[in-house]
mmCIF file of C-alpha atoms (C1' of nucleotides) in Angstrom:
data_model
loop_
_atom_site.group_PDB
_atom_site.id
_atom_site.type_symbol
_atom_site.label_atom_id
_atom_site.label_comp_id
_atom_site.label_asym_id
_atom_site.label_seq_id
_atom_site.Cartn_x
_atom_site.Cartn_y
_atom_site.Cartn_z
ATOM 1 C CA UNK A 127 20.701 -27.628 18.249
ATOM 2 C CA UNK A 128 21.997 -25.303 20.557
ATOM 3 C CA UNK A 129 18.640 -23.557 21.944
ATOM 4 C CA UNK A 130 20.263 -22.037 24.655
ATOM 5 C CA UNK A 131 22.469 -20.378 22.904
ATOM 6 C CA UNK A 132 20.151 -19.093 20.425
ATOM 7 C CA UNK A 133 17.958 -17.863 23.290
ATOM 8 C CA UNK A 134 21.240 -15.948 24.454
ATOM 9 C CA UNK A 135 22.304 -14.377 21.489
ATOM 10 C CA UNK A 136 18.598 -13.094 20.993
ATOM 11 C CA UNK A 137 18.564 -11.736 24.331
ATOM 12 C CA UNK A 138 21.536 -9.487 23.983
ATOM 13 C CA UNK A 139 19.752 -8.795 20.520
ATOM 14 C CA UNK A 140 17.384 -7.214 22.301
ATOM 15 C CA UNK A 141 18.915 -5.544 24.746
ATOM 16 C CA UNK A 142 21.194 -3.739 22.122
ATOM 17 C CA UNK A 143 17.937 -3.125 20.605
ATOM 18 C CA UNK A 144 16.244 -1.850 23.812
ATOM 19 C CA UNK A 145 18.962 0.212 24.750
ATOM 20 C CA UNK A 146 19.308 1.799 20.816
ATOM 21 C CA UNK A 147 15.778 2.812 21.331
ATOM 22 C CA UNK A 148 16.546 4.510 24.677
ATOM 23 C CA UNK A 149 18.893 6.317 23.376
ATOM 24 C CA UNK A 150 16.755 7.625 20.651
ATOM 25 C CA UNK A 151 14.170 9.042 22.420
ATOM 26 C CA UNK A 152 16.304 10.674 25.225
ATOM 27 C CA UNK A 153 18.186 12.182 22.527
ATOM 28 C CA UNK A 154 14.925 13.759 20.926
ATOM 29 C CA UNK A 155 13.589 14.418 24.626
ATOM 30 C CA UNK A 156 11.112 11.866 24.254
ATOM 31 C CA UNK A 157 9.485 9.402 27.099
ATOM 32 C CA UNK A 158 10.260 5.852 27.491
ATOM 33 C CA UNK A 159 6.958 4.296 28.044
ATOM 34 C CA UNK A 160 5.690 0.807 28.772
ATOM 35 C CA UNK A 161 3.272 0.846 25.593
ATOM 36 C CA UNK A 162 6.578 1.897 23.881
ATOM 37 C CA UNK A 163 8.556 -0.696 25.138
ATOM 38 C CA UNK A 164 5.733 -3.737 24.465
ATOM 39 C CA UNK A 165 5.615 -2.480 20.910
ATOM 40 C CA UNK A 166 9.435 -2.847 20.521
ATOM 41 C CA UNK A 167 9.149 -6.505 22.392
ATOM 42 C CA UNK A 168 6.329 -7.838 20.289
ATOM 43 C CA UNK A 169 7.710 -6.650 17.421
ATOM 44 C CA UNK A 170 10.962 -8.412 17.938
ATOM 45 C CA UNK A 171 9.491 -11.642 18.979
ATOM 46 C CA UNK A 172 6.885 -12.144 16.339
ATOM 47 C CA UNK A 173 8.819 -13.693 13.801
ATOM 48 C CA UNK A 174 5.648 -12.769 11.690
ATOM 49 C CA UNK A 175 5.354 -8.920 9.671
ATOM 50 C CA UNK A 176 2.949 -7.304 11.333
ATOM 51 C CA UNK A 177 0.213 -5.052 10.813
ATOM 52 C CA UNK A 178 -0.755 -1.906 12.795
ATOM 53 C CA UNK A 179 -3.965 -4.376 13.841
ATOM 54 C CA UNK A 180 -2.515 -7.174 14.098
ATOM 55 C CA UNK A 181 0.442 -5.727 16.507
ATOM 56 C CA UNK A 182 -2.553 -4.511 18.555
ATOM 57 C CA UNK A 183 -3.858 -7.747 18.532
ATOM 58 C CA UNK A 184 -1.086 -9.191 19.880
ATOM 59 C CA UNK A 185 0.066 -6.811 22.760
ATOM 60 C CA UNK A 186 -4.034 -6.925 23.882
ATOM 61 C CA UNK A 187 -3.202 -10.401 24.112
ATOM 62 C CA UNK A 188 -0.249 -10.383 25.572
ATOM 63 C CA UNK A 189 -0.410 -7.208 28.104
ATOM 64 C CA UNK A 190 -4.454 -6.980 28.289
ATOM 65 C CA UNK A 191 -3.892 -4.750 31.473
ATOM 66 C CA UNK A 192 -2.063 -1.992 29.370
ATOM 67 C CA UNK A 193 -5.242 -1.072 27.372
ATOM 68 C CA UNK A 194 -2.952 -0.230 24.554
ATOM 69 C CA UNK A 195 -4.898 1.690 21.829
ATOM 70 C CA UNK A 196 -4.096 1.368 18.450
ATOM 71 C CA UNK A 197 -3.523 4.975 18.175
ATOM 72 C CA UNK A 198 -0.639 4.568 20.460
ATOM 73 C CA UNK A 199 0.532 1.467 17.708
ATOM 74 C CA UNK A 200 0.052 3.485 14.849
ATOM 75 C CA UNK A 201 2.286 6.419 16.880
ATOM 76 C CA UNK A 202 5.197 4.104 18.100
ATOM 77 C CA UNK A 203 5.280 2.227 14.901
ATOM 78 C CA UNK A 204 5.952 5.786 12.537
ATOM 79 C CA UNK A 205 8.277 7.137 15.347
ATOM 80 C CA UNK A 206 10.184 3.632 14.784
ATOM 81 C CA UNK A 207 9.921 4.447 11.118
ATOM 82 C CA UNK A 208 11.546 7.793 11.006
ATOM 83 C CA UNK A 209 14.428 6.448 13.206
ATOM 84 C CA UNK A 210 14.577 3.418 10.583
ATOM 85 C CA UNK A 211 14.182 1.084 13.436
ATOM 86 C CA UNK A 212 11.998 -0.580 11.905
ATOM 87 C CA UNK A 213 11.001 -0.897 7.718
ATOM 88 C CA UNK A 214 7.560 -1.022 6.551
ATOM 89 C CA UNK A 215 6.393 -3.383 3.747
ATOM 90 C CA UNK A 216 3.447 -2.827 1.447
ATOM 91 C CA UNK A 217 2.749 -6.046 -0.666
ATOM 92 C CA UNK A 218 -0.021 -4.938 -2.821
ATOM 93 C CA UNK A 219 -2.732 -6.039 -0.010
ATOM 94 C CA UNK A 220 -3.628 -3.213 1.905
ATOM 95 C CA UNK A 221 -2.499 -1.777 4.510
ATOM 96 C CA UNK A 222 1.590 -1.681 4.985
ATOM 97 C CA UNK A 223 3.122 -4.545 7.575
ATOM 98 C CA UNK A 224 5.983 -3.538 9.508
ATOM 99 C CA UNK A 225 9.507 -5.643 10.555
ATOM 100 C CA UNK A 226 12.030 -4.526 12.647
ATOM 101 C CA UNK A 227 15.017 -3.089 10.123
ATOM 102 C CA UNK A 228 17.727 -4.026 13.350
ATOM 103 C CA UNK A 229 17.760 -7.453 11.021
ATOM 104 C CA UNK A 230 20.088 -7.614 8.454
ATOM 105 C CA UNK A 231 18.960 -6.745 4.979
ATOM 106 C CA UNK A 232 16.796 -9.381 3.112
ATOM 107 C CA UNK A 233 14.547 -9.628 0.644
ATOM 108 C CA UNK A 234 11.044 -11.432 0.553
ATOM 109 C CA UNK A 235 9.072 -14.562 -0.863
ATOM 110 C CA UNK A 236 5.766 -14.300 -0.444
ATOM 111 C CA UNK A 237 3.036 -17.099 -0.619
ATOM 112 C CA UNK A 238 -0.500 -15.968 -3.186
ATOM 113 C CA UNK A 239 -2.192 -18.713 -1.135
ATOM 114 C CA UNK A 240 -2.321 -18.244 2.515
ATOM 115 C CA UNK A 241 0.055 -14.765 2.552
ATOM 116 C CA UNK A 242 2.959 -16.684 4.650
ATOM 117 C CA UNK A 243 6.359 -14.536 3.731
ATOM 118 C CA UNK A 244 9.641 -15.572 3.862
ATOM 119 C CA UNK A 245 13.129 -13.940 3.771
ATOM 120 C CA UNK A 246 15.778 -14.494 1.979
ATOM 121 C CA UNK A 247 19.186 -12.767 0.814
ATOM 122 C CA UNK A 248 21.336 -13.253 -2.647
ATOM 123 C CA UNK A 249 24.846 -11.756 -3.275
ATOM 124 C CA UNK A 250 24.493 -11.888 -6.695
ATOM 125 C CA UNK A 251 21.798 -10.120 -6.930
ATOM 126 C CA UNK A 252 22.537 -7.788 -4.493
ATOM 127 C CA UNK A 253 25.488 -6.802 -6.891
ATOM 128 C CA UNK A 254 23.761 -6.590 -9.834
ATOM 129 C CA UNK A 255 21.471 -4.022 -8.427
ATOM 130 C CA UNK A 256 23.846 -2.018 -7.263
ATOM 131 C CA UNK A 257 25.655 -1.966 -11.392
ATOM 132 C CA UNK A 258 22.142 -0.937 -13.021
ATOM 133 C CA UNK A 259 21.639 1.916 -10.652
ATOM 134 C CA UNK A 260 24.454 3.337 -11.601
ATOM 135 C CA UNK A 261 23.910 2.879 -15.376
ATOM 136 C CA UNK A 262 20.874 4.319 -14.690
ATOM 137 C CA UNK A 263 22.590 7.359 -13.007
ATOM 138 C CA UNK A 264 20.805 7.282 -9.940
ATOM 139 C CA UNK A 265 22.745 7.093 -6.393
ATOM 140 C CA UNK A 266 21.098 3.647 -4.948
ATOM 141 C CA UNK A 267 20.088 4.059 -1.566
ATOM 142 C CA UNK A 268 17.374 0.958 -0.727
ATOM 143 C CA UNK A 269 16.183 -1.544 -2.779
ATOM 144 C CA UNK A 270 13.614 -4.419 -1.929
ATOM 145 C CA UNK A 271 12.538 -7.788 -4.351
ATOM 146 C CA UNK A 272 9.582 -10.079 -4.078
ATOM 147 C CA UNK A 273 8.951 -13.365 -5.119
ATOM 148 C CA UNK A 274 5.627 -14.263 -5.187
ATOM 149 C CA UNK A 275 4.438 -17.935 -6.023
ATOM 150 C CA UNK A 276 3.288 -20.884 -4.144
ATOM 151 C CA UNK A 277 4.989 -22.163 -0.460
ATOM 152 C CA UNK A 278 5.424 -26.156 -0.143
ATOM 153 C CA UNK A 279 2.668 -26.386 2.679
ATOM 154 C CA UNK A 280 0.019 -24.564 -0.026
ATOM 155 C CA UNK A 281 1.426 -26.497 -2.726
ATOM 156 C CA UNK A 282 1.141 -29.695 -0.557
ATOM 157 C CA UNK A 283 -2.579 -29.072 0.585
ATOM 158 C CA UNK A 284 -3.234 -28.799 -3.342
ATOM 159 C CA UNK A 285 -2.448 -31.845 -4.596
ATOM 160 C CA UNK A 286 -4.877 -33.215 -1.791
ATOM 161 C CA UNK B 250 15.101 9.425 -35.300
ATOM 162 C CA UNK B 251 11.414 7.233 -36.324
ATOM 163 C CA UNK B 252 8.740 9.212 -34.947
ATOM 164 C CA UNK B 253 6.471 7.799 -37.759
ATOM 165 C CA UNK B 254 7.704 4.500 -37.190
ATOM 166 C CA UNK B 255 7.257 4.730 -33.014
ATOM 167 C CA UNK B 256 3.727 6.290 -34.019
ATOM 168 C CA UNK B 257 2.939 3.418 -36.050
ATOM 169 C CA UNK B 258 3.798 0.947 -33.499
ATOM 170 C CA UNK B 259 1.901 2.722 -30.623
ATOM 171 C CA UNK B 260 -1.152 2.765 -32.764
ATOM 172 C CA UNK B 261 -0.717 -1.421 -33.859
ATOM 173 C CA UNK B 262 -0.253 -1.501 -30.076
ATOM 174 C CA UNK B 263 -3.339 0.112 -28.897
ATOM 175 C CA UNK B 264 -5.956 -1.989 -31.181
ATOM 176 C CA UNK B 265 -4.559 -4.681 -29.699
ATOM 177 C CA UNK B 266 -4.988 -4.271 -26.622
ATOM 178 C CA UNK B 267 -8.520 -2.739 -27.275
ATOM 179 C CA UNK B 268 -9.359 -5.698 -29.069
ATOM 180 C CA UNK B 269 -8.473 -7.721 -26.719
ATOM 181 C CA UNK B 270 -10.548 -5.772 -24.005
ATOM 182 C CA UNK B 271 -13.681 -5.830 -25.987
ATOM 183 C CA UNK B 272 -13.295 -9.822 -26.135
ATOM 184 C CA UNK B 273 -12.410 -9.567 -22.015
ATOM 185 C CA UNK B 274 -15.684 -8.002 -22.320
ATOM 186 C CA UNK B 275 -17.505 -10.206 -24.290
ATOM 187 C CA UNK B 276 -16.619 -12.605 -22.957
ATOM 188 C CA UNK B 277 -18.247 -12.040 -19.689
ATOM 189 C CA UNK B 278 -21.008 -10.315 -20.762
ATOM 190 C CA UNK B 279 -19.891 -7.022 -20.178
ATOM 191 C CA UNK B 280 -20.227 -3.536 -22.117
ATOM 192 C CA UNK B 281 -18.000 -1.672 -24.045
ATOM 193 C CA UNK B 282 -18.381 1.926 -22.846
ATOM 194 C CA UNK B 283 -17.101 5.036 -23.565
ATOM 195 C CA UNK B 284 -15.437 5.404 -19.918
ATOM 196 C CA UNK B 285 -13.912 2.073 -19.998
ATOM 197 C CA UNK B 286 -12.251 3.281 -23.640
ATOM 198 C CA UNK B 287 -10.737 6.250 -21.903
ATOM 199 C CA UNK B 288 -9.529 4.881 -18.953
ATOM 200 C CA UNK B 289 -7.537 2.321 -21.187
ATOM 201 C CA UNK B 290 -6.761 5.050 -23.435
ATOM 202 C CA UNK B 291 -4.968 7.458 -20.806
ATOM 203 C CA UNK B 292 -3.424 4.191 -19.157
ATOM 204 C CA UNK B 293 -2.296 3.110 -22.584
ATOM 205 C CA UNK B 294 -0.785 6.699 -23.067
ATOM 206 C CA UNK B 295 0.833 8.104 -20.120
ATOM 207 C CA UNK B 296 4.417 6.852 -19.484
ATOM 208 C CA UNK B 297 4.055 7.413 -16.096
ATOM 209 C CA UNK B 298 2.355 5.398 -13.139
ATOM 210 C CA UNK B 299 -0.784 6.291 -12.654
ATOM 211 C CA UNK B 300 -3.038 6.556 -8.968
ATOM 212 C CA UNK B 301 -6.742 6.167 -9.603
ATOM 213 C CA UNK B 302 -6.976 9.740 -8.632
ATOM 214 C CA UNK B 303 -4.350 10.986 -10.999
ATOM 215 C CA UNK B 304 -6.358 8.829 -13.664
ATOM 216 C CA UNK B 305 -9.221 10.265 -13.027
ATOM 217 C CA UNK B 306 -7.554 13.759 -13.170
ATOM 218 C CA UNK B 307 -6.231 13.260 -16.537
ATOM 219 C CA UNK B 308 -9.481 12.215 -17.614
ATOM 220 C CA UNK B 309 -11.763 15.085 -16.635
ATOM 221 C CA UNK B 310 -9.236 16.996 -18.206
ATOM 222 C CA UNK B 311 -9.209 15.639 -21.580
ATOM 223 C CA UNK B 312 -12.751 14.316 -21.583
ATOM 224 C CA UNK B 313 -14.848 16.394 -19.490
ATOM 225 C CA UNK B 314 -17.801 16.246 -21.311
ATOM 226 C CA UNK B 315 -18.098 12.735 -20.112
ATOM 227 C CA UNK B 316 -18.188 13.688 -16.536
ATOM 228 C CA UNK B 317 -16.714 10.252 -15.297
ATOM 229 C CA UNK B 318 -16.704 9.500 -11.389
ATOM 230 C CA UNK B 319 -14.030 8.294 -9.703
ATOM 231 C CA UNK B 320 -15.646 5.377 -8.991
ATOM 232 C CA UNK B 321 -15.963 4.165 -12.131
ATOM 233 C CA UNK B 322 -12.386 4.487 -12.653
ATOM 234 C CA UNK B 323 -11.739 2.471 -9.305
ATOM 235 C CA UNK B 324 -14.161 0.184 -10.293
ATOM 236 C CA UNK B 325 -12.743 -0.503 -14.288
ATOM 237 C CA UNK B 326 -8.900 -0.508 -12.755
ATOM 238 C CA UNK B 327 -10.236 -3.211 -10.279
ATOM 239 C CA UNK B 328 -11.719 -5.187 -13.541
ATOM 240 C CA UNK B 329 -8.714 -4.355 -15.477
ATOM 241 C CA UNK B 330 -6.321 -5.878 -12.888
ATOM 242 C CA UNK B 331 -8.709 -9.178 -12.582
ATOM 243 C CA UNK B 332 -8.427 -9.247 -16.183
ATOM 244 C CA UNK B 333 -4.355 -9.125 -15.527
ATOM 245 C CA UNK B 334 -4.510 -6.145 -18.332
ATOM 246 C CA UNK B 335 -3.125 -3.548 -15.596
ATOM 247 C CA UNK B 336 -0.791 -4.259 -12.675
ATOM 248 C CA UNK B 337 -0.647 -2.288 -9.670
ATOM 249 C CA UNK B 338 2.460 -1.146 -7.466
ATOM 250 C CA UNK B 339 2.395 -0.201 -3.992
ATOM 251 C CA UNK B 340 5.661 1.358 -3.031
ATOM 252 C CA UNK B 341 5.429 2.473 0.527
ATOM 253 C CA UNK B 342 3.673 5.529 -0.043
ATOM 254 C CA UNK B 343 0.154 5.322 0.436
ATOM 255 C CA UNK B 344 -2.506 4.383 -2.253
ATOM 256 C CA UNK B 345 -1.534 1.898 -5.331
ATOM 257 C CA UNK B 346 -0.422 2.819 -8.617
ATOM 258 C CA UNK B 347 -1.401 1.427 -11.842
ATOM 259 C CA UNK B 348 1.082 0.637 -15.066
ATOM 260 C CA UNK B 349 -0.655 -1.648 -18.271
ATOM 261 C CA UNK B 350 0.019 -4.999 -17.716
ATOM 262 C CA UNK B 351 0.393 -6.150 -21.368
ATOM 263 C CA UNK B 352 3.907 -4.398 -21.346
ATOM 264 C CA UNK B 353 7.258 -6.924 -21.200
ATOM 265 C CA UNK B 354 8.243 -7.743 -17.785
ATOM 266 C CA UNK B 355 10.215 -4.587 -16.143
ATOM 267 C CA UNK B 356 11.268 -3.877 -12.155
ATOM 268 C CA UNK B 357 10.898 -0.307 -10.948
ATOM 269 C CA UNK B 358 13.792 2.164 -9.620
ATOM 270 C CA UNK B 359 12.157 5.304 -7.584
ATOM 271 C CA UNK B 360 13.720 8.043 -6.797
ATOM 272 C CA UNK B 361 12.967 9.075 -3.365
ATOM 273 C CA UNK B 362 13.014 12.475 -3.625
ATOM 274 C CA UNK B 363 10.410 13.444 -6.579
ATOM 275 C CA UNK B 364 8.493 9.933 -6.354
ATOM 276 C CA UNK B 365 9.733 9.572 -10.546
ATOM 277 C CA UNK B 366 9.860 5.741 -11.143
ATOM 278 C CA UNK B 367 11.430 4.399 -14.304
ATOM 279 C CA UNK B 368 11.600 1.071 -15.546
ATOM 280 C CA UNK B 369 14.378 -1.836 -16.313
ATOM 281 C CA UNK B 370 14.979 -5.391 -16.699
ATOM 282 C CA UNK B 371 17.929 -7.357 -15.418
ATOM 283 C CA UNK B 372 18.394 -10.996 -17.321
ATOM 284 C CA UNK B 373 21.238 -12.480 -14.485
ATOM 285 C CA UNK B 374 18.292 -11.019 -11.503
ATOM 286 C CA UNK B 375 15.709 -12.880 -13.361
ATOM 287 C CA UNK B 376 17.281 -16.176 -14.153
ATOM 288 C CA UNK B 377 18.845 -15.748 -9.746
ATOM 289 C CA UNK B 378 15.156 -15.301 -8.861
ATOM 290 C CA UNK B 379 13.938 -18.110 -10.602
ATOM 291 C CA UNK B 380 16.641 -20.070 -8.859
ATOM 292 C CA UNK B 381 16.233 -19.011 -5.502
ATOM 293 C CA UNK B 382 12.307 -19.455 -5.822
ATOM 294 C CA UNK B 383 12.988 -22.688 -6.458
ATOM 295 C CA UNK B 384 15.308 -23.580 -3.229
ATOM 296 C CA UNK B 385 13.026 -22.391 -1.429
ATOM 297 C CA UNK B 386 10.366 -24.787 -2.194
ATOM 298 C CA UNK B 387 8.178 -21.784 -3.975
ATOM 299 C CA UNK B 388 6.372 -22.501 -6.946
ATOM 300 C CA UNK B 389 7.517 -19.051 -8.342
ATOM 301 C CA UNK B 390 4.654 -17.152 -10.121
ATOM 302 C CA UNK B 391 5.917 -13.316 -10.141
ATOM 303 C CA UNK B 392 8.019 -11.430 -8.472
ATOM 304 C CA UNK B 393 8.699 -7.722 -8.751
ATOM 305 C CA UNK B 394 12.014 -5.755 -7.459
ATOM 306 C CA UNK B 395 12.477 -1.740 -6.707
ATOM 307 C CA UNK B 396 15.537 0.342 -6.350
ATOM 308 C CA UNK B 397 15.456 3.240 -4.262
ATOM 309 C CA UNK B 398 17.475 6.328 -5.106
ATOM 310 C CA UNK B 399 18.160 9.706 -6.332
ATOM 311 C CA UNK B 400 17.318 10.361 -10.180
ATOM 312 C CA UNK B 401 20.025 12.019 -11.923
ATOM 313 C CA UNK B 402 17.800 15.239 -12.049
ATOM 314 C CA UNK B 403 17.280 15.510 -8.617
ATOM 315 C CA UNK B 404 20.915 14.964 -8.096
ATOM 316 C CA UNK B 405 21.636 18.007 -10.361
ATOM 317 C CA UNK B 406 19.163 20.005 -8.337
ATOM 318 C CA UNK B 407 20.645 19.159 -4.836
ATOM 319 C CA UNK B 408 24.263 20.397 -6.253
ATOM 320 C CA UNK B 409 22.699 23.618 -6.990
ATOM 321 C "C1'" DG C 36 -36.521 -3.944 -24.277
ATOM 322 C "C1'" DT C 37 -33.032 -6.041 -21.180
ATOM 323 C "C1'" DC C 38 -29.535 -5.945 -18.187
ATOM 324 C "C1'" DG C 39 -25.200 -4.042 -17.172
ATOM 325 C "C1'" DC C 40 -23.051 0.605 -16.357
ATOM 326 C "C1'" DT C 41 -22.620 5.170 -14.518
ATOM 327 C "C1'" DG C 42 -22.611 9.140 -11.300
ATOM 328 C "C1'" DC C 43 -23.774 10.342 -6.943
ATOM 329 C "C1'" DA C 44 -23.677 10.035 -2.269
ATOM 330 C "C1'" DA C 45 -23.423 7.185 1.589
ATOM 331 C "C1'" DA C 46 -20.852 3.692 3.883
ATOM 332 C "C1'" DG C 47 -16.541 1.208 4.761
ATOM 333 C "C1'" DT C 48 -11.554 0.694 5.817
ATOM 334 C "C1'" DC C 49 -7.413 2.139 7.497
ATOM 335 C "C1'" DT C 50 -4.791 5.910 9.570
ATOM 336 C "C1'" DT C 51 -4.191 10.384 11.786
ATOM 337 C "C1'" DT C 52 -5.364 14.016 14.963
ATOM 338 C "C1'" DG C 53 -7.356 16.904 18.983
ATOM 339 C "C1'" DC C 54 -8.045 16.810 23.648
ATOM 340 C "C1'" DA C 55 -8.074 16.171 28.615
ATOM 341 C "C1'" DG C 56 -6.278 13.390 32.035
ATOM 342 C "C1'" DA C 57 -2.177 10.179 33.242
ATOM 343 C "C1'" DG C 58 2.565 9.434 33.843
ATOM 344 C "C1'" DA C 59 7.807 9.752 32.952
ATOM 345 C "C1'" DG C 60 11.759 12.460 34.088
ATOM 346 C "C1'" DC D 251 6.175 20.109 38.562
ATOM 347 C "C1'" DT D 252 6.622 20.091 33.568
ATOM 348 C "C1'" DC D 253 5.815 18.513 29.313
ATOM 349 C "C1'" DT D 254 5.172 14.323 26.703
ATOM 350 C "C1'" DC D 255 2.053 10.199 26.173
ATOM 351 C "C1'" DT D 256 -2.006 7.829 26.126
ATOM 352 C "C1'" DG D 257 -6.838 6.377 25.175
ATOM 353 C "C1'" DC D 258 -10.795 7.879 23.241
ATOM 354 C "C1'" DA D 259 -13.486 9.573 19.796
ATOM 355 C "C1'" DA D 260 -13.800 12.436 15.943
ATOM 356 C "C1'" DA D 261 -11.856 13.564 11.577
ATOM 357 C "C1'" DG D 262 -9.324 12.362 7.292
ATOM 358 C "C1'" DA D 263 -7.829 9.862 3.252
ATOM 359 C "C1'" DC D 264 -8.763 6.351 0.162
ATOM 360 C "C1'" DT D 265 -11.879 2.802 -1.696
ATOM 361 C "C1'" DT D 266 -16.216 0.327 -2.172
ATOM 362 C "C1'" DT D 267 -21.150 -0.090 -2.510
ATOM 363 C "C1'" DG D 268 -26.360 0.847 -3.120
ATOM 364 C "C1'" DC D 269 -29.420 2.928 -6.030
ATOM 365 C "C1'" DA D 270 -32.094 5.010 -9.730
ATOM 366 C "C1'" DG D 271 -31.683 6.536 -14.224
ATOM 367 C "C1'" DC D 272 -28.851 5.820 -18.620
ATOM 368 C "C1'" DG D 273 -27.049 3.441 -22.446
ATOM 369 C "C1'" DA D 274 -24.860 -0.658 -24.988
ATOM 370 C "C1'" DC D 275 -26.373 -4.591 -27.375
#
DNA sequence: GTCGCTGCAAAGTCTTTGCAGAGAG
DNA sequence: CTCTCTGCAAAGACTTTGCAGCGAC
């Protein structure tokens, strides 16, 4: 249902994305460059978290003419930190993966079989947070959950 | 208030858990040695979160006669964590932390400014995670949750 | 005694940094 | 033109591994 309109709705996504990014780096007299702008691309049409290497992957894939070192990756994808463009995630396996923080908040349920994470988002416990930082007498600014346990697919190929 | 008492328990606590790391050991036809004592020891006793370096810190300084590498200590966390005895935490920063496993169930708030984490449990998150786990399709194993903030000391600092 | 353990140093990962040429503004 | 970016390679930080002697059992 309604493809078009979902490819719509993520195009002006990413143009209000795009054009947020300009903005940042005019304002900090910084360059818009092409490696720049296939980082910001890639990272908002993977629907995967990526890693540093696995970004790399992907844009040598994509853009192979670009020659994109993963220097240049590792650059873009701090700068996009520090302007909270994007959030990095460090799930006990090495090595932090990154998702663009444009989305809205979430948390994450991740799979101890094949490492497949999904998102989700609860009011309630959103709330609750929230009340124990406060008891706790600490002014909440972030806060991120995990689930870990076993997706359907995994639990499917078990049974096999 | 009970500092015999607390004492007491701390100490029923500790054979415990060293008796049930010399049957881990046994069990696999390992050795009880000295090193691995300590490093359960200091993990046992510090409140706080400990990195492997930090560990190993902690125990040059109050054993240095045994000279322990840092390998070693990498090397008995690593067993320790197979073991499910210690659990690690990887909070954005770089480099893991351990905490002893064998502890009830707690989530972690951090405060953002001095890196302090302290420890709670929520019964209405836990039962919610449970529940969304389950819509989901997720065969829920663990999960773990942090709050990001500002400790009430480093509040008190800023104000200065 | 045997066989696992330890410290040391070397080797691996992953990430950051210095530099000279390339390119955006 | 200027000054930032980029790719490359070297350097760093953190962790793991190989080895020869040591020590628990």
């Amino acid at each position: 249902m309604g493809s078009h309109t979902d490819f719509t709705e993520r195009t002006i996504a990413y143009n209000k994305l795009l054009s947020d990014f300009k903005h940042l780096l005019k304002e900090n007299g910084l360059k818009f460059t092409i490696q720049r702008e296939v980082i910001l691309e890639m990272l908002y049409r993977s629907d995967e978290h990526l890693t540093p290497e696995s970004l790399h992957h992907l844009i040598q894939e994509k853009h192979p003419d670009l020659n994109t070192g993963i220097a240049t990756v590792y650059r873009t994808l701090s700068l996009l930190e520090d302007s909270e463009m994007v959030t990095s995630l460090s799930f006990g396996a090495q090595g932090k993966k990154y998702e663009l923080g444009a989305k809205d908040h979430h948390d994450h349920i991740i799979c101890t079989q094949c490492g497949a994470i999904s998102e989700f988002v609860d009011d309630e416990i959103e709330s609750r947070q929230k009340k124990i930082a406060e008891e706790l007498g600490f002014l909440m600014q972030e806060h991120s959950m995990q689930i870990y346990g076993i997706c359907q697919s995994c639990q499917t190929k078990m049974k096999k």
